[in-house]
Amino acid sequence: MAFRLTSYGQQGAVRVLCALNIGASLLIWIFMLIGYLTGTSGRWWEILFGLPGDFPLFLHRPWTLCTYMIAQVSPLQLLFNMLWLVWFGRILADRGGDQLIYTLYIGGGLAGGLAYLAAAAAIPGSGSFLIGSSAATLSVMIYATMANPGLHVPLLLIGEVRLKWIAVFTVILTLLGATGIAAHCAHLAGIAFPFAYRVWLRVRTRPRQPRRRVPAAMSQGNVDPEELLDALLDKIRVSGFDSLSLNEKKRLDQLSQTIKNKV
């Protein structure tokens, strides 16, 4: 199956996320330009967008766990991250809708930020601050690839390439471009999030066998013994022997004795 640019949905989530990234990045560059023209540091933007590697400083800037993933300092980083987001987000647009894209982007970004904080705390000096949407974008990319591993994408001058090989190349390129152990941990967490999310979806949607209810009128003689025995055994199989009440255990012993006497 080949990929067609016109075959997917409206990408409302992708447009919103791209707009946030472009707007925040432009704001950073404006701050940097003002700093250059005024001879100041021009790094005020770190307070708004930079996730500190120092945990006590992070406690004073907790919002950066969310804002770091919607801004880029490097124009080249912004270009590639938005290209990957548009490209792979397009694949997911009609399959899971905007909610899926938001979940993967925000979840991957939060996982990357928490991994960065943990690595920076465990290895002092491994990171000063984190900024960029790479972890969030990688999350969208990996999930799209997991959902469509055999999808063929036409590339200029190369021809059709399977989506999984494009994802592998992009992951390697992103990891090579990262600096510091903490940044690598952030990217790896963004890669791992879609796997964890897919496992959670499978567990949540796993069909459950209906539990057979034990007849309430157990003390009465109008309950069929075989039906009652089946219900008690089914309850033990599902919830264990300890889930039986004292009355149910007593009835089970009585039924067992009755069966033995018949044999």
XYZ file of N, CA and C in Angstrom:
789
model
N 0.856 -1.207 0.000
C 0.000 0.000 0.000
C 0.876 1.235 0.000
N 0.641 2.119 -0.892
C 1.449 3.333 -1.022
C 0.772 4.500 -0.328
N 1.574 5.383 0.119
C 1.106 6.571 0.858
C 0.750 7.684 -0.119
N -0.398 8.310 0.088
C -0.823 9.431 -0.752
C -1.104 10.636 0.131
N -0.567 11.782 -0.237
C -0.704 12.978 0.587
C -2.138 13.452 0.711
N -2.990 13.075 -0.217
C -4.363 13.573 -0.204
C -5.343 12.575 0.390
N -4.855 11.472 0.972
C -5.765 10.405 1.372
C -6.115 10.417 2.844
N -5.670 11.412 3.570
C -5.899 11.419 5.003
C -6.670 12.660 5.435
N -7.044 12.683 6.724
C -8.052 13.619 7.212
C -7.615 15.048 7.367
N -8.381 15.764 8.152
C -8.219 17.209 8.271
C -7.008 17.620 9.111
N -6.515 16.707 9.963
C -5.307 16.995 10.746
C -5.445 18.245 11.601
N -6.588 18.404 12.242
C -6.755 19.569 13.093
C -5.740 19.617 14.209
N -5.462 18.481 14.836
C -4.489 18.431 15.927
C -3.095 18.778 15.424
N -2.752 18.290 14.244
C -1.428 18.570 13.684
C -1.272 20.064 13.421
N -2.304 20.693 12.912
C -2.247 22.136 12.646
C -2.070 22.925 13.944
N -2.813 22.540 14.967
C -2.709 23.244 16.249
C -1.311 23.089 16.833
N -0.789 21.873 16.819
C 0.533 21.625 17.396
C 1.634 22.339 16.603
N 1.508 22.339 15.295
C 2.483 23.061 14.472
C 2.426 24.561 14.749
N 1.217 25.097 14.879
C 1.068 26.531 15.163
C 1.683 26.888 16.510
N 1.477 26.042 17.526
C 2.065 26.292 18.838
C 3.588 26.279 18.767
N 4.142 25.302 18.055
C 5.594 25.208 17.945
C 6.184 26.392 17.195
N 5.564 26.764 16.110
C 6.075 27.891 15.318
C 5.957 29.191 16.108
N 4.816 29.404 16.766
C 4.629 30.627 17.537
C 5.601 30.737 18.701
N 5.783 29.639 19.454
C 6.708 29.661 20.584
C 8.151 29.844 20.119
N 8.507 29.204 19.021
C 9.870 29.347 18.503
C 10.138 30.773 18.034
N 9.168 31.377 17.365
C 9.323 32.773 16.944
C 9.490 33.692 18.151
N 8.757 33.417 19.224
C 8.885 34.220 20.436
C 10.295 34.101 21.026
N 10.831 32.895 21.008
C 12.201 32.693 21.502
C 13.188 33.479 20.655
N 13.038 33.419 19.353
C 13.982 34.120 18.476
C 13.867 35.640 18.640
N 12.662 36.114 18.916
C 12.495 37.546 19.184
C 13.226 37.928 20.469
N 13.087 37.109 21.509
C 13.807 37.359 22.761
C 15.320 37.368 22.530
N 15.785 36.410 21.730
C 17.219 36.324 21.454
C 17.695 37.549 20.669
N 16.883 38.023 19.726
C 17.250 39.203 18.945
C 17.287 40.450 19.828
N 16.290 40.585 20.709
C 16.284 41.731 21.627
C 17.507 41.693 22.533
N 17.854 40.504 23.007
C 19.038 40.370 23.840
C 20.305 40.747 23.105
N 20.372 40.353 21.836
C 21.549 40.692 21.030
C 21.643 42.200 20.798
N 20.503 42.828 20.494
C 20.508 44.264 20.204
C 20.748 45.109 21.450
N 20.307 44.624 22.606
C 20.453 45.394 23.848
C 21.702 45.021 24.627
N 22.405 43.994 24.163
C 23.628 43.577 24.854
C 23.376 42.785 26.117
N 22.155 42.294 26.316
C 21.841 41.456 27.475
C 21.940 39.984 27.074
N 21.687 39.123 28.023
C 21.833 37.691 27.749
C 20.805 37.197 26.737
N 19.605 37.776 26.750
C 18.573 37.363 25.812
C 18.028 35.980 26.064
N 18.226 35.447 27.260
C 17.791 34.084 27.570
C 16.587 34.083 28.514
N 15.759 35.099 28.429
C 14.545 35.144 29.257
C 13.607 33.991 28.905
N 13.723 33.544 27.670
C 12.829 32.490 27.213
C 13.014 31.186 27.976
N 14.182 31.001 28.601
C 14.398 29.770 29.362
C 13.403 29.644 30.501
N 13.016 30.772 31.079
C 12.064 30.743 32.187
C 10.711 30.213 31.713
N 10.349 30.521 30.466
C 9.059 30.106 29.934
C 9.083 28.706 29.330
N 10.169 28.348 28.654
C 10.169 27.133 27.844
C 11.239 26.108 28.208
N 12.293 26.488 28.865
C 13.387 25.554 29.117
C 13.134 24.685 30.341
N 13.099 23.367 30.154
C 12.930 22.437 31.276
C 14.269 22.272 31.980
N 14.402 22.741 33.213
C 15.704 22.713 33.880
C 16.131 21.284 34.242
N 17.435 21.039 34.115
C 17.967 19.770 34.579
C 18.137 19.735 36.084
N 18.120 20.904 36.705
C 18.232 21.016 38.157
C 16.834 20.892 38.766
N 16.607 19.836 39.554
C 15.258 19.571 40.054
C 14.728 20.677 40.964
N 15.518 21.209 41.909
C 14.995 22.315 42.725
C 14.569 23.517 41.878
N 15.323 23.793 40.800
C 14.912 24.892 39.925
C 13.631 24.536 39.187
N 13.477 23.271 38.813
C 12.240 22.842 38.151
C 11.028 23.053 39.052
N 11.194 22.855 40.355
C 10.078 23.060 41.279
C 9.590 24.500 41.268
N 10.471 25.422 40.883
C 10.070 26.821 40.755
C 9.502 27.118 39.354
N 9.698 26.199 38.415
C 9.195 26.382 37.050
C 8.475 25.120 36.573
N 7.471 24.663 37.274
C 6.839 23.383 36.912
C 6.154 23.411 35.551
N 5.757 24.594 35.081
C 5.072 24.686 33.788
C 5.968 24.272 32.624
N 7.288 24.312 32.840
C 8.197 23.981 31.742
C 8.109 22.514 31.331
N 7.523 21.658 32.190
C 7.327 20.258 31.804
C 6.368 20.155 30.622
N 5.508 21.148 30.465
C 4.570 21.182 29.343
C 5.039 22.089 28.212
N 5.643 23.228 28.570
C 5.994 24.198 27.536
C 7.263 23.834 26.772
N 8.122 22.996 27.352
C 9.377 22.681 26.664
C 9.130 21.953 25.348
N 7.985 21.233 25.266
C 7.721 20.378 24.111
C 7.050 21.113 22.952
N 6.856 22.424 23.074
C 6.204 23.165 21.975
C 7.094 24.287 21.459
N 8.396 24.176 21.676
C 9.291 25.256 21.230
C 10.630 24.675 20.820
N 11.285 25.327 19.889
C 12.608 24.959 19.423
C 13.505 26.191 19.354
N 14.760 26.024 19.737
C 15.725 27.111 19.614
C 16.313 27.128 18.213
N 16.553 25.954 17.658
C 17.172 25.849 16.340
C 16.113 25.836 15.242
N 16.227 26.695 14.226
C 15.286 26.658 13.108
C 15.297 25.314 12.385
N 16.481 24.687 12.296
C 16.568 23.387 11.630
C 15.819 22.319 12.412
N 15.935 22.372 13.734
C 15.203 21.422 14.574
C 13.697 21.622 14.423
N 13.257 22.871 14.366
C 11.837 23.159 14.172
C 11.365 22.605 12.834
N 12.145 22.819 11.784
C 11.764 22.359 10.453
C 11.557 20.847 10.419
N 12.545 20.099 10.912
C 12.461 18.643 10.825
C 11.372 18.083 11.741
N 11.258 18.626 12.958
C 10.223 18.120 13.862
C 8.831 18.354 13.311
N 8.611 19.506 12.691
C 7.297 19.780 12.127
C 7.039 18.944 10.873
N 8.078 18.689 10.101
C 7.912 17.809 8.939
C 7.507 16.412 9.379
N 8.203 15.883 10.409
C 7.861 14.550 10.909
C 6.452 14.544 11.486
N 6.092 15.604 12.199
C 4.764 15.664 12.820
C 3.665 15.684 11.756
N 3.846 16.500 10.725
C 2.853 16.574 9.651
C 2.774 15.250 8.899
N 3.928 14.693 8.611
C 3.987 13.478 7.807
C 3.334 12.300 8.527
N 3.790 12.015 9.746
C 3.275 10.860 10.474
C 1.916 11.151 11.115
N 1.669 12.412 11.474
C 0.353 12.754 11.991
C -0.722 12.575 10.948
N -0.383 12.794 9.702
C -1.325 12.602 8.604
C -1.772 11.150 8.510
N -0.848 10.254 8.789
C -1.171 8.829 8.720
C -2.178 8.449 9.804
N -2.065 9.095 10.964
C -2.943 8.766 12.082
C -4.259 9.548 12.060
N -4.360 10.550 11.211
C -5.499 11.461 11.269
C -6.828 10.738 11.114
N -6.933 9.821 10.147
C -8.189 9.125 9.907
C -8.307 7.835 10.698
N -7.234 7.401 11.332
C -7.243 6.130 12.055
C -7.592 6.310 13.521
N -7.167 7.410 14.112
C -7.473 7.634 15.514
C -8.007 9.020 15.799
N -7.934 9.899 14.814
C -8.448 11.242 14.991
C -7.521 12.124 15.802
N -8.006 13.328 16.073
C -7.206 14.311 16.794
C -6.872 13.858 18.210
N -7.800 13.147 18.857
C -7.563 12.733 20.237
C -6.341 11.827 20.347
N -6.188 10.918 19.399
C -5.033 10.020 19.420
C -3.739 10.800 19.232
N -3.730 11.757 18.314
C -2.521 12.540 18.060
C -2.150 13.368 19.289
N -3.148 14.009 19.899
C -2.880 14.772 21.126
C -2.345 13.868 22.232
N -2.950 12.694 22.387
C -2.522 11.768 23.440
C -1.081 11.347 23.245
N -0.718 10.996 22.033
C 0.647 10.545 21.751
C 1.646 11.685 21.899
N 1.289 12.853 21.388
C 2.211 13.987 21.452
C 2.442 14.420 22.899
N 1.362 14.644 23.636
C 1.496 15.108 25.020
C 2.081 14.007 25.905
N 1.602 12.778 25.716
C 2.130 11.673 26.511
C 3.608 11.439 26.275
N 4.017 11.450 25.006
C 5.435 11.285 24.700
C 6.276 12.425 25.224
N 5.722 13.655 25.142
C 6.449 14.808 25.668
C 6.604 14.756 27.173
N 5.544 14.394 27.881
C 5.627 14.288 29.339
C 6.582 13.170 29.756
N 6.507 12.037 29.060
C 7.423 10.932 29.367
C 8.871 11.353 29.148
N 9.115 12.079 28.050
C 10.474 12.552 27.786
C 10.950 13.542 28.828
N 10.067 14.467 29.244
C 10.452 15.438 30.260
C 10.755 14.800 31.599
N 9.931 13.833 32.011
C 10.159 13.152 33.286
C 11.436 12.321 33.238
N 11.689 11.681 32.097
C 12.923 10.909 31.961
C 14.144 11.822 32.015
N 14.013 13.001 31.426
C 15.115 13.966 31.463
C 15.402 14.404 32.898
N 14.363 14.712 33.648
C 14.532 15.129 35.040
C 15.163 14.011 35.867
N 14.704 12.779 35.644
C 15.238 11.650 36.404
C 16.707 11.417 36.066
N 17.059 11.479 34.785
C 18.443 11.253 34.383
C 19.356 12.368 34.880
N 18.869 13.613 34.808
C 19.668 14.744 35.272
C 19.895 14.675 36.780
N 18.890 14.156 37.519
C 19.050 14.018 38.965
C 19.979 12.860 39.316
N 19.909 11.787 38.537
C 20.744 10.614 38.814
C 22.195 10.832 38.407
N 22.394 11.599 37.341
C 23.753 11.844 36.830
C 23.969 13.350 36.803
N 24.470 13.940 37.871
C 24.671 15.398 37.898
C 25.546 15.872 36.742
N 25.114 16.962 36.132
C 25.867 17.529 35.022
C 25.536 16.934 33.674
N 24.568 15.983 33.624
C 24.244 15.344 32.346
C 23.306 16.187 31.494
N 22.745 17.258 32.067
C 21.869 18.121 31.283
C 21.639 19.446 31.980
N 21.649 20.522 31.211
C 21.397 21.852 31.791
C 19.927 22.219 31.671
N 19.372 22.180 30.464
C 17.938 22.369 30.267
C 17.543 21.691 28.963
N 16.273 21.369 28.861
C 15.753 20.648 27.695
C 14.690 21.499 27.026
N 14.760 21.570 25.704
C 13.746 22.285 24.937
C 13.656 21.639 23.559
N 12.445 21.484 23.067
C 12.249 20.864 21.764
C 11.157 19.816 21.800
N 10.561 19.545 20.660
C 9.435 18.610 20.574
C 9.847 17.242 20.060
N 11.132 16.915 20.117
C 11.599 15.648 19.545
C 10.956 14.440 20.208
N 10.908 14.412 21.549
C 10.313 13.266 22.247
C 8.843 13.113 21.886
N 8.110 14.225 21.841
C 6.691 14.184 21.500
C 6.480 13.740 20.059
N 7.300 14.259 19.148
C 7.171 13.896 17.734
C 7.543 12.440 17.508
N 8.572 11.964 18.202
C 8.963 10.557 18.083
C 7.835 9.640 18.537
N 7.090 10.055 19.538
C 5.969 9.254 20.012
C 4.920 9.084 18.917
N 4.582 10.177 18.241
C 3.626 10.112 17.138
C 4.178 9.239 16.010
N 5.439 9.411 15.705
C 6.073 8.668 14.622
C 6.073 7.170 14.872
N 6.475 6.768 16.080
C 6.577 5.346 16.384
C 5.200 4.687 16.368
N 4.187 5.358 16.919
C 2.850 4.757 16.935
C 2.310 4.613 15.511
N 2.530 5.627 14.679
C 2.076 5.538 13.290
C 2.756 4.381 12.571
N 4.028 4.167 12.867
C 4.767 3.071 12.250
C 4.278 1.725 12.768
N 3.992 1.638 14.083
C 3.471 0.394 14.652
C 2.118 0.037 14.037
N 1.306 1.042 13.759
C -0.017 0.796 13.191
C 0.039 0.474 11.696
N 1.112 0.904 11.014
C 1.232 0.705 9.557
C 2.650 0.289 9.194
N 3.147 -0.849 9.688
C 4.555 -1.197 9.442
C 4.875 -1.467 7.978
N 3.894 -1.945 7.219
C 4.154 -2.282 5.819
C 3.804 -1.191 4.839
N 3.433 -0.017 5.336
C 3.041 1.079 4.450
C 4.229 1.559 3.630
N 4.030 1.717 2.314
C 5.078 2.201 1.421
C 4.900 3.694 1.173
N 5.986 4.426 1.309
C 5.961 5.879 1.135
C 6.850 6.248 -0.043
N 6.317 6.957 -1.055
C 7.142 7.372 -2.190
C 8.042 8.544 -1.818
N 9.339 8.395 -2.004
C 10.308 9.446 -1.719
C 10.970 9.897 -3.012
N 11.204 11.180 -3.091
C 11.814 11.760 -4.281
C 13.214 11.188 -4.486
N 13.501 10.772 -5.724
C 14.809 10.246 -6.144
C 15.124 8.872 -5.570
N 14.286 8.356 -4.684
C 14.552 7.052 -4.075
C 13.503 6.033 -4.477
N 12.261 6.450 -4.555
C 11.165 5.532 -4.830
C 10.418 5.187 -3.563
N 9.659 4.112 -3.594
C 8.864 3.726 -2.439
C 9.718 3.049 -1.376
N 9.551 3.508 -0.152
C 10.289 2.970 0.994
C 9.284 2.633 2.078
N 9.500 1.525 2.758
C 8.591 1.154 3.838
C 8.698 2.147 4.990
N 7.556 2.406 5.590
C 7.481 3.406 6.654
C 8.397 3.050 7.821
N 8.530 1.772 8.125
C 9.332 1.385 9.280
C 10.800 1.752 9.100
N 11.308 1.715 7.855
C 12.714 2.073 7.633
C 12.914 3.583 7.737
N 11.901 4.351 7.338
C 11.984 5.802 7.521
C 12.011 6.137 9.010
N 11.184 5.434 9.789
C 11.160 5.666 11.234
C 12.494 5.298 11.869
N 13.065 4.182 11.465
C 14.368 3.759 12.019
C 15.440 4.803 11.716
N 15.469 5.275 10.482
C 16.459 6.285 10.102
C 16.262 7.575 10.901
N 15.010 7.977 11.081
C 14.730 9.210 11.817
C 15.119 9.083 13.280
N 14.842 7.939 13.888
C 15.215 7.715 15.291
C 16.727 7.792 15.458
N 17.458 7.131 14.566
C 18.926 7.160 14.641
C 19.443 8.582 14.476
N 18.883 9.306 13.519
C 19.305 10.685 13.274
C 19.028 11.557 14.487
N 17.874 11.365 15.123
C 17.516 12.168 16.292
C 18.435 11.871 17.461
N 18.725 10.588 17.689
C 19.593 10.223 18.803
C 21.024 10.718 18.586
N 21.488 10.690 17.342
C 22.823 11.197 17.060
C 22.909 12.703 17.266
N 21.790 13.402 17.035
C 21.790 14.852 17.185
C 21.637 15.313 18.624
N 21.264 14.403 19.527
C 21.082 14.777 20.935
C 22.436 14.910 21.619
N 22.512 15.810 22.594
C 23.736 16.015 23.358
C 23.452 15.761 24.831
N 24.213 14.862 25.422
C 24.058 14.578 26.845
C 23.201 13.354 27.102
N 23.522 12.648 28.190
C 22.798 11.433 28.537
C 21.332 11.737 28.836
N 21.087 12.839 29.541
C 19.710 13.168 29.914
C 18.846 13.403 28.673
N 19.387 14.056 27.656
C 18.630 14.293 26.425
C 18.340 12.976 25.704
N 19.319 12.055 25.713
C 19.095 10.734 25.117
C 17.968 10.009 25.846
N 17.963 10.096 27.158
C 16.907 9.457 27.952
C 15.538 10.043 27.613
N 15.487 11.338 27.393
C 14.225 11.976 27.019
C 13.712 11.432 25.690
N 14.596 11.301 24.714
C 14.191 10.784 23.416
C 13.755 9.328 23.511
N 14.488 8.539 24.279
C 14.134 7.123 24.431
C 12.778 6.968 25.120
N 12.483 7.846 26.069
C 11.172 7.799 26.725
C 10.058 8.140 25.744
N 10.313 9.107 24.852
C 9.330 9.424 23.824
C 9.104 8.261 22.882
N 10.155 7.496 22.607
C 10.023 6.307 21.759
C 9.256 5.209 22.483
N 9.493 5.073 23.786
C 8.866 3.992 24.555
C 7.390 4.239 24.843
N 6.978 5.503 24.911
C 5.602 5.801 25.303
C 4.556 5.133 24.422
N 4.661 5.167 23.075
C 3.612 4.527 22.270
C 3.493 3.029 22.505
N 4.610 2.354 22.837
C 4.540 0.933 23.155
C 3.728 0.723 24.434
N 4.020 1.533 25.460
C 3.280 1.430 26.717
C 1.806 1.777 26.513
N 1.540 2.774 25.696
C 0.153 3.185 25.445
C -0.614 2.085 24.718
N 0.043 1.420 23.790
C -0.641 0.354 23.054
C -0.934 -0.836 23.963
N -0.009 -1.159 24.871
C -0.257 -2.235 25.835
C -1.448 -1.876 26.717
N -1.496 -0.618 27.169
C -2.615 -0.174 28.015
C -3.932 -0.278 27.270
N -3.946 0.061 25.983
C -5.172 -0.045 25.201
C -5.626 -1.493 25.092
N -4.688 -2.412 24.900
C -5.054 -3.825 24.786
C -5.615 -4.358 26.099
N -5.010 -3.954 27.206
C -5.502 -4.410 28.507
C -6.891 -3.843 28.779
N -7.090 -2.575 28.432
C -8.376 -1.929 28.696
C -9.493 -2.518 27.857
N -9.176 -2.911 26.619
C -10.213 -3.407 25.714
C -10.305 -4.924 25.685
N -9.534 -5.608 26.527
C -9.583 -7.072 26.542
C -10.959 -7.535 27.001
N -11.596 -8.419 26.227
C -12.937 -8.886 26.630
C -12.874 -9.717 27.907
N -13.776 -9.438 28.798
C -13.834 -10.170 30.057
C -14.946 -11.209 30.008
N -14.636 -12.393 30.552
C -15.645 -13.424 30.614
C -16.685 -13.073 31.672
N -17.944 -13.164 31.306
C -18.975 -12.825 32.292
C -18.959 -13.796 33.469
N -19.053 -13.228 34.657
C -19.088 -14.043 35.856
C -20.498 -14.578 36.075
N -20.526 -15.859 36.358
C -21.804 -16.465 36.664
C -22.155 -16.173 38.110
N -23.307 -15.665 38.321
C -23.734 -15.284 39.662
C -24.211 -16.512 40.429
N -23.788 -16.576 41.669
C -24.245 -17.656 42.531
C -25.682 -17.372 42.917
N -26.583 -18.326 42.761
C -27.980 -18.085 43.133
C -28.112 -17.597 44.554
N -28.950 -16.584 44.751
C -29.071 -15.964 46.058
C -29.800 -16.854 47.044
N -30.754 -17.617 46.561
C -31.558 -18.439 47.468
C -30.872 -19.749 47.773
N -29.657 -19.690 48.273
C -28.878 -20.894 48.515
C -29.407 -21.684 49.691
N -29.998 -21.006 50.645
C -30.479 -21.708 51.830
C -31.805 -22.406 51.575
N -32.386 -22.126 50.413
C -33.663 -22.728 50.079
C -33.441 -24.037 49.329
N -34.414 -24.849 49.341
C -34.265 -26.137 48.682
C -34.677 -26.115 47.232
N -35.091 -24.982 46.707
C -35.586 -24.908 45.340
C -34.502 -24.577 44.318
N -33.232 -24.628 44.723
C -32.134 -24.351 43.807
C -31.600 -25.663 43.268
N -31.447 -25.746 41.951
C -30.925 -26.957 41.334
C -29.497 -27.203 41.806
N -29.185 -28.360 42.382
C -27.839 -28.618 42.921
C -26.741 -28.500 41.878
N -26.983 -29.010 40.674
C -25.950 -28.938 39.632
C -25.680 -27.502 39.214
N -26.751 -26.716 39.104
C -26.581 -25.298 38.756
C -25.811 -24.557 39.843
N -26.132 -24.866 41.101
C -25.444 -24.219 42.208
C -23.976 -24.610 42.250
N -23.692 -25.897 42.020
C -22.298 -26.348 42.027
C -21.497 -25.693 40.907
N -22.090 -25.606 39.714
C -21.405 -24.947 38.597
C -21.107 -23.486 38.914
N -22.075 -22.811 39.554
C -21.886 -21.397 39.878
C -20.785 -21.214 40.915
N -20.744 -22.099 41.919
C -19.704 -21.999 42.950
C -18.322 -22.272 42.373
N -18.218 -23.298 41.550
C -16.924 -23.622 40.937
C -16.462 -22.511 39.999
N -17.416 -21.896 39.298
C -17.060 -20.796 38.398
C -16.553 -19.594 39.190
N -17.169 -19.342 40.339
C -16.723 -18.236 41.189
C -15.326 -18.496 41.721
N -15.040 -19.756 42.093
C -13.699 -20.107 42.574
C -12.669 -19.931 41.462
N -13.047 -20.336 40.243
C -12.110 -20.220 39.119
C -11.760 -18.772 38.823
N -12.741 -17.887 38.919
C -12.526 -16.483 38.586
C -11.860 -15.717 39.715
N -12.363 -15.907 40.965
C -11.922 -15.057 42.079
C -11.166 -15.796 43.175
N -11.085 -17.118 43.076
C -10.377 -17.866 44.111
C -11.317 -18.381 45.192
N -10.837 -19.383 45.925
C -11.665 -20.026 46.944
C -12.047 -19.059 48.061
N -11.134 -18.136 48.396
C -11.401 -17.209 49.493
C -12.528 -16.230 49.187
N -12.929 -16.138 47.921
C -14.016 -15.223 47.586
C -15.385 -15.765 48.015
N -15.442 -17.070 48.354
C -16.703 -17.652 48.802
C -17.026 -17.184 50.219
N -18.302 -16.973 50.453
C -18.737 -16.658 51.808
C -18.782 -17.945 52.629
N -18.977 -17.821 53.942
C -19.052 -19.006 54.797
C -20.217 -19.904 54.393
N -21.314 -19.281 54.046
C -22.480 -20.050 53.621
C -22.220 -20.786 52.321
N -21.520 -20.115 51.407
C -21.207 -20.753 50.124
C -20.232 -21.907 50.300
N -19.260 -21.742 51.185
C -18.315 -22.838 51.458
C -19.038 -24.039 52.064
N -19.987 -23.755 52.962
C -20.749 -24.822 53.583
C -21.571 -25.576 52.546
N -22.207 -24.838 51.653
C -23.004 -25.469 50.604
C -22.138 -26.275 49.650
N -20.920 -25.778 49.379
C -20.007 -26.515 48.504
C -19.619 -27.853 49.125
N -19.354 -27.857 50.437
C -19.033 -29.114 51.123
C -20.208 -30.084 51.065
N -21.419 -29.560 51.262
C -22.598 -30.407 51.220
C -22.799 -31.023 49.842
N -22.611 -30.199 48.812
C -22.765 -30.707 47.450
C -21.700 -31.738 47.113
N -20.478 -31.508 47.584
C -19.390 -32.457 47.337
C -19.696 -33.807 47.982
N -20.201 -33.771 49.219
C -20.545 -35.006 49.909
C -21.677 -35.730 49.198
N -22.639 -34.964 48.705
C -23.766 -35.560 47.989
C -23.289 -36.277 46.745
N -22.368 -35.664 46.015
C -21.844 -36.286 44.790
C -21.063 -37.546 45.123
N -20.258 -37.489 46.197
C -19.484 -38.679 46.590
C -20.416 -39.842 46.962
N -21.493 -39.528 47.685
C -22.422 -40.587 48.093
C -23.103 -41.216 46.891
N -23.393 -40.397 45.869
C -24.026 -40.943 44.659
C -23.082 -41.854 43.897
N -21.783 -41.493 43.913
C -20.799 -42.311 43.208
C -20.585 -43.620 43.945
